[in-house]
Amino acid sequence: MARRVISPLVWVQFRCLVCIAYLTLSGLVGASLELGHDRVLPFWRPAPAILPTCRLHALRGGAAQTERSAVSSTPENVAMAGEGGWMVLDKLDDAILARVRAGLPKIKQPQWNDRVRKVECVLSFDTPESPNGLFVSMENFQGYGADYVNLDHTRSGNPLYLNIKWKKVPKEDDAMKTDEKEAAPTKMAIGVEGGFDVEGDKFDYEKTNYLAVMPEKVLIPLPQPELPELVSMVVEGILKASDLSTDEEQVMAWEEKRQPSKYAAGMVQLDNGKKISPDPSTWVCEDSGIKENLWLNLHDGYIGSGRPQFDGSGGTGAALKHYQAEKEKGNHFPLAVKLGTITPNGADVYSYSPEEDDMVEDPELAKHLAHWGINMMQMEKTEKTMAELQIDINMKFDFDKICEAGKTLQSLNAPGFVGLKNLGNSCYMNSVVQVLCALPEVKARYQEHAEEIFERAPQGKAAEDLSTQMAKLAVGLLTDRYVAPVSEGGETGSYIAPSMFKFLVGKGHPEFSTGNQQDAYEYWMYLMEKLERAERVDGVPTTLTAKLFEFKVEARLLDLQSKKVKYTINTDRSLALSVPTKAAVNAAEVKDYEERNAKRQKGEGESKGEEPPVKLKVPMQKCLEHYGSENMIEDYMSPVTKQKGLASQTKRFASFPPYIMCHIRRYLLDENWRPKKMDALIQDTEKIDLEFLRAKGPQPGEELLPVTPPAAAGGAAPASNRVMPDEGLVQQLMSMGFAENGCRRAAVATKNAGADVAMEWVLQHMEDADFNDPLPDEDAAGGGGG
C-alpha cells in the first residue's frame, strides 16, 4: 500500500496554517487579553513597513490638504492622458458637448443612502493615486480603475464618469511634527479619536478632477462652466459624499471596552478598622515593601503589588496571591483598584475572578473607596494607567524581537510577494487570505478566471459579491499589477489594502463585522462556508475551495464489556490537534526557567536582568501521534450489556485532502476545571508521514455493535444528512460534569470529532442562551448557537 507523505509544497501550506492558529491562540495577536491587569504586552502598532500611506485622511478633508480645481495641458497631464489612450481637452467642442448632453438621462445626484465608492476600484486596488486615477460612475457611483471603466461602460451604457486623481506632496517638517504630536494616542483604540491612527500619513494631496466621457476616452478639466448644470451637481454630490458607510466605520474602528463587574453591586467590604492615607508616599506593598504599581483590594483593604512585566519590572504579584490565598479560606475578594490611577473621573479596576479576569468598571467606586478613607474627588493621578502603559509599549516596543528573531529582513517584490496592509486588528484575516491565495487551485479559480468573474459580477454591486472580491484579491496578490520598487533602505514594499473584502465577509457577523481582534481559525471556518455558497453559483468550472481541505474521519469505538466495535464516518475540514506537553523536548529547561522566574518574583536569587521566556517545544509528529492514540471513555452505556463500563475510541483518516488545515488547540482544563491557555512552540519538519493514521475499516474477526439510530420526530427515520450525537462522546462529556443537552449539542456541532474538540466547543458556548435546551427535532445539526 502506498504511503501517504505530505510533499514540501503541501507542508508549506500546512505550516502556514499552523502558524495562523499559533499566532492567534498563543496571544501574539492581542497578547494583552490573556495576561491580566498589570502585565503589559504589545497588541498592535502601525508598522511603517506595511502602513506607509493615508487615503481616507485626504478624503475626509484634513486642514493641511491642498485643492486644485482645474488644470491646463501641462506635460504632466499630457503624460497622464497618454496612458490608456485618455486625452485631456483644453477646450470643449460641440461634438463632445453633444455627447455629454446625450448622457444626461443616465446620470443622477447621489442621495443620502447611495454608496459612493470613490477611493478604491470595486474590481481592482486602483485608487485616485493610481497613474490614471479612479473613475466614478455618475450612474451607479461605483469606482473603477482605468482598466475596468470600459467594462462598466459596455455593460451599463453610461458614458459619463468623474475621474479623480490625487498627487502626493510631502509635508513640511514643521507641519509633520505638529501632526505627529496631535496624533499621539491617548487610549487603547484604533481608528477612533484619541486612538492609534492606522491611516497616519506624511503627505498632503493635490487633487485634480475631470469629467471622463466614454467611449471617446476624453477628459474635461473641472470645473467647466460650459457643462450642463446637472453634471456639476452630480460631481459636487460625489465629492461631498463619504466613502465609508456607518457599518464600515465600525469595522475599521476598535476601542477597548470595560464591562461593569458583577461583583461591584452589593460588594462585601470588611469593617476591620483599616484606613488608607490619601498620601501616595505612605502606600507600600504589604508583602514586599514595593512602593509602585500598588493595588488596593476593595473588599478587605489589602495593598499588594501588581504582577511582574515581561521585562522583569512591575511587582511581585502580591495582589493576585492575596486574592488566591483568601479564596482558599473561603473569601471571594476579586476586585482591586490601582492606587496611583485614582482621580475624580475614575481609576483602573481589575477583577481576579476567573469568569471576568480582566479590567472592569466599578459603578460604585467612589463609595467603595470612601469605605477605606479615600475621597475620590480629592485624588490626583500619580502613576500611568494600564491603557497608558499599553500605549507606551506599543509605541516603543521593538517588534523585530518577535519577528524572525530580530533578523534584518529584505523586502521581496514580485507576484506572490505582495503584502496585505494591516487595517487595524486585521492580521487574523490577512493570514488566512495569504495562505489561501498561495494555493495553486485558488490561483486557478480566482486569478486565472478573474476577467470572467468580473464580467459576470452583479451590475453596480461588485463590492457586494464575494467571488468578485476574492478574484480582486487574487489578482492583487498574485500578479505584478501592484508590484512596486522597494523604497530606499528597503523599508517598504508592495502591498494592497483589503478593506472592501474585510467588510463584505464580516457583514452581518457579530464578531467579524467589528474592528476587534479575532481568532484566525474561526475566521477561516466562517470564510470557507461563505466561499462555498458563493462558488456554487459563480460559474467557474473548478473545484470548490472548501473541498481542498475536506477529508473523512473514521472513528472506531470498542465496547470493552462486549468486545464489539462500531465504526462511524464523519466529514471535516480541519484537523484539531492537542499539544501533548509530556512530549516536550525541553521540559527540563522550562522547569529550570520557571524556578528562576519564581525566585525573581520573590526577590530571591541573583538578578540577571531581563531573561527571555523559555517555552515548551513539542514536535508536530508527537501532536499527530497523540491525535491517533486510544482515548478511554468512562461510564459508557453498552448497548449489549445495558450497563455502564469502559470503552475506547480511536480516529483515523478515511480519506486524505490535498491540504490539511491544522488547528492547534491551546486551551485545556486545569485542576479546577477552568480553561487554561497553553503557551508552547510546535516544531515542524519538511515532511510528515501520515500512513500510521490511515483507516483500515472493519477487520476480520471483529463483531459490530448493534445499530440503534434514534427515531426522528413522528417516528420517522432521521434524515440522511443529519448529524446525530455519538452516545459514547456524550457520556464522556457528561462524566466531566457538563449537562446532557449541552453535551449533545457539542457532539453535533463538532460532528463527533472527539472529546477534546467537543470540550473546547462546550467551553466556548456554555454561556449561550440555548446551551441546555434539547436539540431541535427538525435540525439537530444546528444546536448550541454554533
GROMACS .gro file of N, CA, C and O in nm, residues 626-733:
model
  432
  626HIS      N    1  -0.048   1.179   1.920
  626HIS     CA    2  -0.147   1.194   2.028
  626HIS      C    3  -0.289   1.191   1.972
  626HIS      O    4  -0.380   1.133   2.032
  627TYR      N    5  -0.308   1.252   1.855
  627TYR     CA    6  -0.439   1.250   1.790
  627TYR      C    7  -0.483   1.107   1.760
  627TYR      O    8  -0.600   1.072   1.774
  628GLY      N    9  -0.390   1.025   1.716
  628GLY     CA   10  -0.424   0.888   1.680
  628GLY      C   11  -0.422   0.789   1.795
  628GLY      O   12  -0.449   0.670   1.774
  629SER      N   13  -0.392   0.835   1.916
  629SER     CA   14  -0.383   0.743   2.030
  629SER      C   15  -0.522   0.702   2.078
  629SER      O   16  -0.623   0.764   2.045
  630GLU      N   17  -0.525   0.597   2.157
  630GLU     CA   18  -0.651   0.544   2.209
  630GLU      C   19  -0.706   0.636   2.317
  630GLU      O   20  -0.633   0.679   2.407
  631ASN      N   21  -0.833   0.666   2.309
  631ASN     CA   22  -0.899   0.756   2.403
  631ASN      C   23  -1.001   0.676   2.484
  631ASN      O   24  -1.095   0.619   2.428
  632MET      N   25  -0.982   0.671   2.615
  632MET     CA   26  -1.069   0.592   2.701
  632MET      C   27  -1.195   0.669   2.739
  632MET      O   28  -1.189   0.789   2.768
  633ILE      N   29  -1.309   0.600   2.736
  633ILE     CA   30  -1.438   0.659   2.770
  633ILE      C   31  -1.493   0.586   2.892
  633ILE      O   32  -1.512   0.463   2.890
  634GLU      N   33  -1.515   0.659   2.999
  634GLU     CA   34  -1.572   0.601   3.121
  634GLU      C   35  -1.724   0.610   3.119
  634GLU      O   36  -1.782   0.696   3.052
  635ASP      N   37  -1.788   0.523   3.193
  635ASP     CA   38  -1.933   0.521   3.206
  635ASP      C   39  -2.004   0.511   3.071
  635ASP      O   40  -2.106   0.575   3.047
  636TYR      N   41  -1.947   0.432   2.983
  636TYR     CA   42  -2.012   0.409   2.854
  636TYR      C   43  -2.124   0.307   2.870
  636TYR      O   44  -2.103   0.197   2.924
  637MET      N   45  -2.244   0.344   2.826
  637MET     CA   46  -2.359   0.255   2.835
  637MET      C   47  -2.356   0.158   2.718
  637MET      O   48  -2.382   0.195   2.604
  638SER      N   49  -2.322   0.034   2.747
  638SER     CA   50  -2.311  -0.067   2.642
  638SER      C   51  -2.449  -0.105   2.590
  638SER      O   52  -2.538  -0.138   2.669
  639PRO      N   53  -2.469  -0.097   2.457
  639PRO     CA   54  -2.598  -0.139   2.402
  639PRO      C   55  -2.618  -0.290   2.409
  639PRO      O   56  -2.728  -0.339   2.385
  640VAL      N   57  -2.511  -0.363   2.442
  640VAL     CA   58  -2.520  -0.510   2.453
  640VAL      C   59  -2.552  -0.552   2.596
  640VAL      O   60  -2.648  -0.625   2.622
  641THR      N   61  -2.472  -0.504   2.692
  641THR     CA   62  -2.491  -0.545   2.832
  641THR      C   63  -2.590  -0.457   2.906
  641THR      O   64  -2.632  -0.492   3.016
  642LYS      N   65  -2.623  -0.339   2.849
  642LYS     CA   66  -2.712  -0.243   2.913
  642LYS      C   67  -2.655  -0.193   3.046
  642LYS      O   68  -2.730  -0.149   3.134
  643GLN      N   69  -2.523  -0.196   3.059
  643GLN     CA   70  -2.458  -0.149   3.179
  643GLN      C   71  -2.347  -0.050   3.141
  643GLN      O   72  -2.293  -0.054   3.031
  644LYS      N   73  -2.315   0.036   3.239
  644LYS     CA   74  -2.207   0.132   3.217
  644LYS      C   75  -2.072   0.067   3.242
  644LYS      O   76  -2.056  -0.013   3.335
  645GLY      N   77  -1.978   0.101   3.155
  645GLY     CA   78  -1.845   0.046   3.169
  645GLY      C   79  -1.747   0.125   3.084
  645GLY      O   80  -1.773   0.239   3.045
  646LEU      N   81  -1.633   0.066   3.056
  646LEU     CA   82  -1.530   0.133   2.977
  646LEU      C   83  -1.547   0.107   2.828
  646LEU      O   84  -1.595   0.001   2.787
  647ALA      N   85  -1.506   0.206   2.749
  647ALA     CA   86  -1.497   0.192   2.604
  647ALA      C   87  -1.375   0.271   2.558
  647ALA      O   88  -1.326   0.359   2.629
  648SER      N   89  -1.324   0.237   2.443
  648SER     CA   90  -1.210   0.311   2.388
  648SER      C   91  -1.243   0.356   2.247
  648SER      O   92  -1.323   0.291   2.178
  649GLN      N   93  -1.182   0.467   2.207
  649GLN     CA   94  -1.209   0.521   2.073
  649GLN      C   95  -1.078   0.564   2.009
  649GLN      O   96  -0.993   0.624   2.075
  650THR      N   97  -1.064   0.534   1.882
  650THR     CA   98  -0.950   0.581   1.803
  650THR      C   99  -1.002   0.644   1.675
  650THR      O  100  -1.110   0.609   1.627
  651LYS      N  101  -0.923   0.737   1.620
  651LYS     CA  102  -0.963   0.807   1.498
  651LYS      C  103  -0.855   0.791   1.393
  651LYS      O  104  -0.735   0.796   1.422
  652ARG      N  105  -0.900   0.772   1.269
  652ARG     CA  106  -0.809   0.756   1.156
  652ARG      C  107  -0.865   0.830   1.035
  652ARG      O  108  -0.985   0.858   1.027
  653PHE      N  109  -0.777   0.860   0.939
  653PHE     CA  110  -0.819   0.924   0.815
  653PHE      C  111  -0.880   0.819   0.722
  653PHE      O  112  -0.812   0.726   0.679
  654ALA      N  113  -1.008   0.838   0.688
  654ALA     CA  114  -1.069   0.752   0.587
  654ALA      C  115  -1.039   0.804   0.447
  654ALA      O  116  -1.051   0.732   0.348
  655SER      N  117  -1.003   0.931   0.436
  655SER     CA  118  -0.957   0.990   0.309
  655SER      C  119  -0.865   1.106   0.343
  655SER      O  120  -0.875   1.166   0.451
  656PHE      N  121  -0.774   1.138   0.250
  656PHE     CA  122  -0.679   1.247   0.273
  656PHE      C  123  -0.711   1.363   0.178
  656PHE      O  124  -0.740   1.342   0.060
  657PRO      N  125  -0.704   1.487   0.227
  657PRO     CA  126  -0.729   1.603   0.141
  657PRO      C  127  -0.599   1.650   0.074
  657PRO      O  128  -0.489   1.612   0.116
  658PRO      N  129  -0.610   1.733  -0.029
  658PRO     CA  130  -0.488   1.791  -0.087
  658PRO      C  131  -0.410   1.874   0.015
  658PRO      O  132  -0.288   1.875   0.014
  659TYR      N  133  -0.483   1.943   0.104
  659TYR     CA  134  -0.420   2.028   0.206
  659TYR      C  135  -0.489   2.003   0.339
  659TYR      O  136  -0.611   1.991   0.344
  660ILE      N  137  -0.411   1.999   0.445
  660ILE     CA  138  -0.467   1.980   0.579
  660ILE      C  139  -0.462   2.112   0.653
  660ILE      O  140  -0.355   2.172   0.671
  661MET      N  141  -0.579   2.157   0.695
  661MET     CA  142  -0.586   2.273   0.783
  661MET      C  143  -0.573   2.222   0.925
  661MET      O  144  -0.658   2.148   0.974
  662CYS      N  145  -0.464   2.259   0.990
  662CYS     CA  146  -0.435   2.209   1.124
  662CYS      C  147  -0.465   2.315   1.228
  662CYS      O  148  -0.414   2.426   1.222
  663HIS      N  149  -0.550   2.280   1.323
  663HIS     CA  150  -0.588   2.371   1.432
  663HIS      C  151  -0.521   2.323   1.560
  663HIS      O  152  -0.554   2.218   1.614
  664ILE      N  153  -0.424   2.399   1.607
  664ILE     CA  154  -0.355   2.365   1.731
  664ILE      C  155  -0.437   2.414   1.849
  664ILE      O  156  -0.456   2.534   1.867
  665ARG      N  157  -0.486   2.322   1.928
  665ARG     CA  158  -0.570   2.357   2.043
  665ARG      C  159  -0.481   2.393   2.161
  665ARG      O  160  -0.402   2.311   2.206
  666ARG      N  161  -0.497   2.515   2.207
  666ARG     CA  162  -0.410   2.565   2.314
  666ARG      C  163  -0.484   2.590   2.444
  666ARG      O  164  -0.433   2.655   2.534
  667TYR      N  165  -0.606   2.542   2.454
  667TYR     CA  166  -0.681   2.555   2.579
  667TYR      C  167  -0.702   2.418   2.640
  667TYR      O  168  -0.735   2.322   2.570
  668LEU      N  169  -0.687   2.410   2.771
  668LEU     CA  170  -0.714   2.286   2.843
  668LEU      C  171  -0.777   2.321   2.976
  668LEU      O  172  -0.781   2.438   3.017
  669LEU      N  173  -0.829   2.220   3.045
  669LEU     CA  174  -0.889   2.242   3.176
  669LEU      C  175  -0.785   2.216   3.284
  669LEU      O  176  -0.716   2.114   3.282
  670ASP      N  177  -0.775   2.310   3.380
  670ASP     CA  178  -0.683   2.289   3.490
  670ASP      C  179  -0.747   2.201   3.597
  670ASP      O  180  -0.856   2.147   3.577
  671GLU      N  181  -0.680   2.190   3.710
  671GLU     CA  182  -0.730   2.101   3.814
  671GLU      C  183  -0.864   2.147   3.871
  671GLU      O  184  -0.937   2.068   3.933
  672ASN      N  185  -0.897   2.274   3.851
  672ASN     CA  186  -1.025   2.326   3.899
  672ASN      C  187  -1.130   2.335   3.787
  672ASN      O  188  -1.230   2.404   3.801
  673TRP      N  189  -1.104   2.267   3.675
  673TRP     CA  190  -1.197   2.261   3.562
  673TRP      C  191  -1.220   2.400   3.502
  673TRP      O  192  -1.329   2.432   3.457
  674ARG      N  193  -1.116   2.480   3.502
  674ARG     CA  194  -1.124   2.611   3.438
  674ARG      C  195  -1.036   2.610   3.314
  674ARG      O  196  -0.929   2.549   3.314
  675PRO      N  197  -1.081   2.678   3.207
  675PRO     CA  198  -0.999   2.679   3.086
  675PRO      C  199  -0.866   2.751   3.109
  675PRO      O  200  -0.862   2.858   3.166
  676LYS      N  201  -0.759   2.691   3.062
  676LYS     CA  202  -0.626   2.746   3.078
  676LYS      C  203  -0.555   2.744   2.944
  676LYS      O  204  -0.567   2.648   2.869
  677LYS      N  205  -0.482   2.849   2.917
  677LYS     CA  206  -0.414   2.861   2.789
  677LYS      C  207  -0.272   2.804   2.798
  677LYS      O  208  -0.201   2.826   2.895
  678MET      N  209  -0.233   2.730   2.695
  678MET     CA  210  -0.101   2.669   2.691
  678MET      C  211  -0.014   2.743   2.592
  678MET      O  212  -0.052   2.764   2.477
  679ASP      N  213   0.104   2.784   2.639
  679ASP     CA  214   0.197   2.857   2.553
  679ASP      C  215   0.312   2.764   2.520
  679ASP      O  216   0.403   2.742   2.601
  680ALA      N  217   0.308   2.705   2.402
  680ALA     CA  218   0.411   2.609   2.360
  680ALA      C  219   0.443   2.630   2.214
  680ALA      O  220   0.360   2.679   2.137
  681LEU      N  221   0.565   2.594   2.174
  681LEU     CA  222   0.609   2.604   2.036
  681LEU      C  223   0.597   2.467   1.970
  681LEU      O  224   0.638   2.366   2.027
  682ILE      N  225   0.539   2.465   1.850
  682ILE     CA  226   0.525   2.340   1.775
  682ILE      C  227   0.638   2.331   1.674
  682ILE      O  228   0.652   2.417   1.588
  683GLN      N  229   0.720   2.228   1.686
  683GLN     CA  230   0.834   2.209   1.595
  683GLN      C  231   0.789   2.130   1.473
  683GLN      O  232   0.730   2.023   1.485
  684ASP      N  233   0.817   2.183   1.356
  684ASP     CA  234   0.776   2.116   1.233
  684ASP      C  235   0.896   2.052   1.165
  684ASP      O  236   1.011   2.069   1.204
  685THR      N  237   0.866   1.975   1.062
  685THR     CA  238   0.968   1.913   0.978
  685THR      C  239   0.928   1.930   0.833
  685THR      O  240   0.814   1.969   0.803
  686GLU      N  241   1.018   1.901   0.740
  686GLU     CA  242   0.989   1.920   0.598
  686GLU      C  243   0.880   1.824   0.550
  686GLU      O  244   0.797   1.859   0.468
  687LYS      N  245   0.880   1.701   0.601
  687LYS     CA  246   0.781   1.602   0.559
  687LYS      C  247   0.725   1.531   0.681
  687LYS      O  248   0.797   1.507   0.779
  688ILE      N  249   0.598   1.496   0.671
  688ILE     CA  250   0.534   1.419   0.778
  688ILE      C  251   0.465   1.299   0.715
  688ILE      O  252   0.386   1.314   0.621
  689ASP      N  253   0.492   1.181   0.767
  689ASP     CA  254   0.433   1.058   0.716
  689ASP      C  255   0.304   1.030   0.794
  689ASP      O  256   0.306   1.011   0.915
  690LEU      N  257   0.191   1.028   0.722
  690LEU     CA  258   0.061   1.007   0.785
  690LEU      C  259   0.008   0.865   0.765
  690LEU      O  260  -0.109   0.839   0.794
  691GLU      N  261   0.091   0.776   0.715
  691GLU     CA  262   0.043   0.643   0.687
  691GLU      C  263  -0.012   0.574   0.812
  691GLU      O  264  -0.108   0.498   0.805
  692PHE      N  265   0.049   0.601   0.928
  692PHE     CA  266   0.004   0.536   1.050
  692PHE      C  267  -0.137   0.582   1.092
  692PHE      O  268  -0.198   0.522   1.180
  693LEU      N  269  -0.187   0.689   1.028
  693LEU     CA  270  -0.322   0.738   1.058
  693LEU      C  271  -0.423   0.697   0.951
  693LEU      O  272  -0.536   0.747   0.951
  694ARG      N  273  -0.386   0.609   0.860
  694ARG     CA  274  -0.478   0.566   0.755
  694ARG      C  275  -0.579   0.467   0.812
  694ARG      O  276  -0.542   0.372   0.883
  695ALA      N  277  -0.707   0.486   0.783
  695ALA     CA  278  -0.812   0.397   0.832
  695ALA      C  279  -0.808   0.264   0.758
  695ALA      O  280  -0.775   0.258   0.639
  696LYS      N  281  -0.844   0.158   0.829
  696LYS     CA  282  -0.844   0.024   0.769
  696LYS      C  283  -0.983  -0.037   0.765
  696LYS      O  284  -1.004  -0.141   0.702
  697GLY      N  285  -1.081   0.026   0.831
  697GLY     CA  286  -1.216  -0.028   0.830
  697GLY      C  287  -1.229  -0.153   0.917
  697GLY      O  288  -1.135  -0.193   0.986
  698PRO      N  289  -1.348  -0.215   0.918
  698PRO     CA  290  -1.370  -0.337   0.999
  698PRO      C  291  -1.270  -0.446   0.962
  698PRO      O  292  -1.243  -0.470   0.844
  699GLN      N  293  -1.217  -0.511   1.063
  699GLN     CA  294  -1.116  -0.614   1.044
  699GLN      C  295  -1.177  -0.754   1.061
  699GLN      O  296  -1.280  -0.772   1.128
  700PRO      N  297  -1.115  -0.853   0.998
  700PRO     CA  298  -1.165  -0.990   1.014
  700PRO      C  299  -1.171  -1.030   1.161
  700PRO      O  300  -1.078  -1.003   1.238
  701GLY      N  301  -1.282  -1.093   1.198
  701GLY     CA  302  -1.297  -1.138   1.336
  701GLY      C  303  -1.364  -1.037   1.426
  701GLY      O  304  -1.403  -1.070   1.539
  702GLU      N  305  -1.379  -0.910   1.381
  702GLU     CA  306  -1.446  -0.810   1.463
  702GLU      C  307  -1.598  -0.827   1.453
  702GLU      O  308  -1.652  -0.853   1.345
  703GLU      N  309  -1.665  -0.810   1.565
  703GLU     CA  310  -1.811  -0.817   1.567
  703GLU      C  311  -1.865  -0.677   1.594
  703GLU      O  312  -1.823  -0.611   1.690
  704LEU      N  313  -1.957  -0.633   1.508
  704LEU     CA  314  -2.007  -0.497   1.517
  704LEU      C  315  -2.116  -0.484   1.622
  704LEU      O  316  -2.198  -0.576   1.641
  705LEU      N  317  -2.116  -0.368   1.688
  705LEU     CA  318  -2.223  -0.337   1.783
  705LEU      C  319  -2.354  -0.321   1.708
  705LEU      O  320  -2.356  -0.277   1.592
  706PRO      N  321  -2.466  -0.353   1.772
  706PRO     CA  322  -2.596  -0.335   1.705
  706PRO      C  323  -2.621  -0.187   1.676
  706PRO      O  324  -2.586  -0.100   1.755
  707VAL      N  325  -2.679  -0.160   1.560
  707VAL     CA  326  -2.709  -0.023   1.519
  707VAL      C  327  -2.850   0.011   1.565
  707VAL      O  328  -2.947  -0.052   1.524
  708THR      N  329  -2.861   0.113   1.651
  708THR     CA  330  -2.991   0.156   1.702
  708THR      C  331  -3.002   0.307   1.688
  708THR      O  332  -2.986   0.381   1.784
  709PRO      N  333  -3.026   0.355   1.564
  709PRO     CA  334  -3.035   0.501   1.544
  709PRO      C  335  -3.156   0.559   1.615
  709PRO      O  336  -3.262   0.498   1.616
  710PRO      N  337  -3.143   0.674   1.679
  710PRO     CA  338  -3.256   0.739   1.745
  710PRO      C  339  -3.364   0.773   1.643
  710PRO      O  340  -3.336   0.811   1.530
  711ALA      N  341  -3.489   0.759   1.685
  711ALA     CA  342  -3.601   0.792   1.596
  711ALA      C  343  -3.616   0.941   1.583
  711ALA      O  344  -3.598   1.015   1.678
  712ALA      N  345  -3.652   0.986   1.464
  712ALA     CA  346  -3.676   1.128   1.441
  712ALA      C  347  -3.817   1.162   1.485
  712ALA      O  348  -3.894   1.078   1.528
  713ALA      N  349  -3.852   1.290   1.476
  713ALA     CA  350  -3.984   1.335   1.515
  713ALA      C  351  -4.090   1.260   1.437
  713ALA      O  352  -4.080   1.242   1.317
  714GLY      N  353  -4.196   1.214   1.509
  714GLY     CA  354  -4.305   1.143   1.443
  714GLY      C  355  -4.270   0.999   1.415
  714GLY      O  356  -4.345   0.928   1.349
  715GLY      N  357  -4.155   0.949   1.467
  715GLY     CA  358  -4.119   0.810   1.448
  715GLY      C  359  -4.049   0.780   1.318
  715GLY      O  360  -4.012   0.668   1.292
  716ALA      N  361  -4.028   0.879   1.234
  716ALA     CA  362  -3.963   0.856   1.105
  716ALA      C  363  -3.813   0.843   1.125
  716ALA      O  364  -3.757   0.887   1.224
  717ALA      N  365  -3.749   0.780   1.030
  717ALA     CA  366  -3.604   0.764   1.037
  717ALA      C  367  -3.538   0.900   1.020
  717ALA      O  368  -3.590   0.987   0.952
  718PRO      N  369  -3.425   0.922   1.084
  718PRO     CA  370  -3.358   1.050   1.073
  718PRO      C  371  -3.313   1.077   0.930
  718PRO      O  372  -3.282   0.986   0.856
  719ALA      N  373  -3.309   1.203   0.896
  719ALA     CA  374  -3.264   1.241   0.762
  719ALA      C  375  -3.120   1.198   0.742
  719ALA      O  376  -3.039   1.199   0.834
  720SER      N  377  -3.086   1.161   0.619
  720SER     CA  378  -2.953   1.106   0.591
  720SER      C  379  -2.843   1.208   0.614
  720SER      O  380  -2.729   1.171   0.640
  721ASN      N  381  -2.876   1.335   0.603
  721ASN     CA  382  -2.771   1.436   0.620
  721ASN      C  383  -2.768   1.492   0.761
  721ASN      O  384  -2.698   1.588   0.786
  722ARG      N  385  -2.843   1.434   0.852
  722ARG     CA  386  -2.845   1.482   0.989
  722ARG      C  387  -2.729   1.422   1.067
  722ARG      O  388  -2.704   1.302   1.060
  723VAL      N  389  -2.659   1.505   1.143
  723VAL     CA  390  -2.553   1.456   1.231
  723VAL      C  391  -2.615   1.422   1.365
  723VAL      O  392  -2.677   1.507   1.429
  724MET      N  393  -2.601   1.299   1.408
  724MET     CA  394  -2.655   1.255   1.536
  724MET      C  395  -2.544   1.250   1.639
  724MET      O  396  -2.431   1.211   1.609
  725PRO      N  397  -2.572   1.288   1.763
  725PRO     CA  398  -2.467   1.286   1.866
  725PRO      C  399  -2.422   1.144   1.897
  725PRO      O  400  -2.506   1.054   1.913
  726ASP      N  401  -2.292   1.125   1.905
  726ASP     CA  402  -2.237   0.996   1.942
  726ASP      C  403  -2.257   0.976   2.092
  726ASP      O  404  -2.210   1.056   2.174
  727GLU      N  405  -2.327   0.869   2.130
  727GLU     CA  406  -2.362   0.849   2.270
  727GLU      C  407  -2.238   0.831   2.357
  727GLU      O  408  -2.236   0.874   2.473
  728GLY      N  409  -2.137   0.765   2.304
  728GLY     CA  410  -2.015   0.750   2.381
  728GLY      C  411  -1.950   0.883   2.412
  728GLY      O  412  -1.904   0.908   2.524
  729LEU      N  413  -1.947   0.970   2.312
  729LEU     CA  414  -1.889   1.102   2.331
  729LEU      C  415  -1.973   1.183   2.429
  729LEU      O  416  -1.919   1.252   2.516
  730VAL      N  417  -2.105   1.174   2.418
  730VAL     CA  418  -2.193   1.247   2.509
  730VAL      C  419  -2.168   1.204   2.653
  730VAL      O  420  -2.156   1.286   2.745
  731GLN      N  421  -2.159   1.074   2.674
  731GLN     CA  422  -2.138   1.024   2.809
  731GLN      C  423  -2.000   1.064   2.862
  731GLN      O  424  -1.984   1.093   2.980
  732GLN      N  425  -1.901   1.068   2.775
  732GLN     CA  426  -1.769   1.110   2.817
  732GLN      C  427  -1.770   1.256   2.863
  732GLN      O  428  -1.709   1.292   2.964
  733LEU      N  429  -1.841   1.342   2.791
  733LEU     CA  430  -1.850   1.483   2.830
  733LEU      C  431  -1.929   1.498   2.960
  733LEU      O  432  -1.894   1.579   3.046
   0.00000   0.00000   0.00000
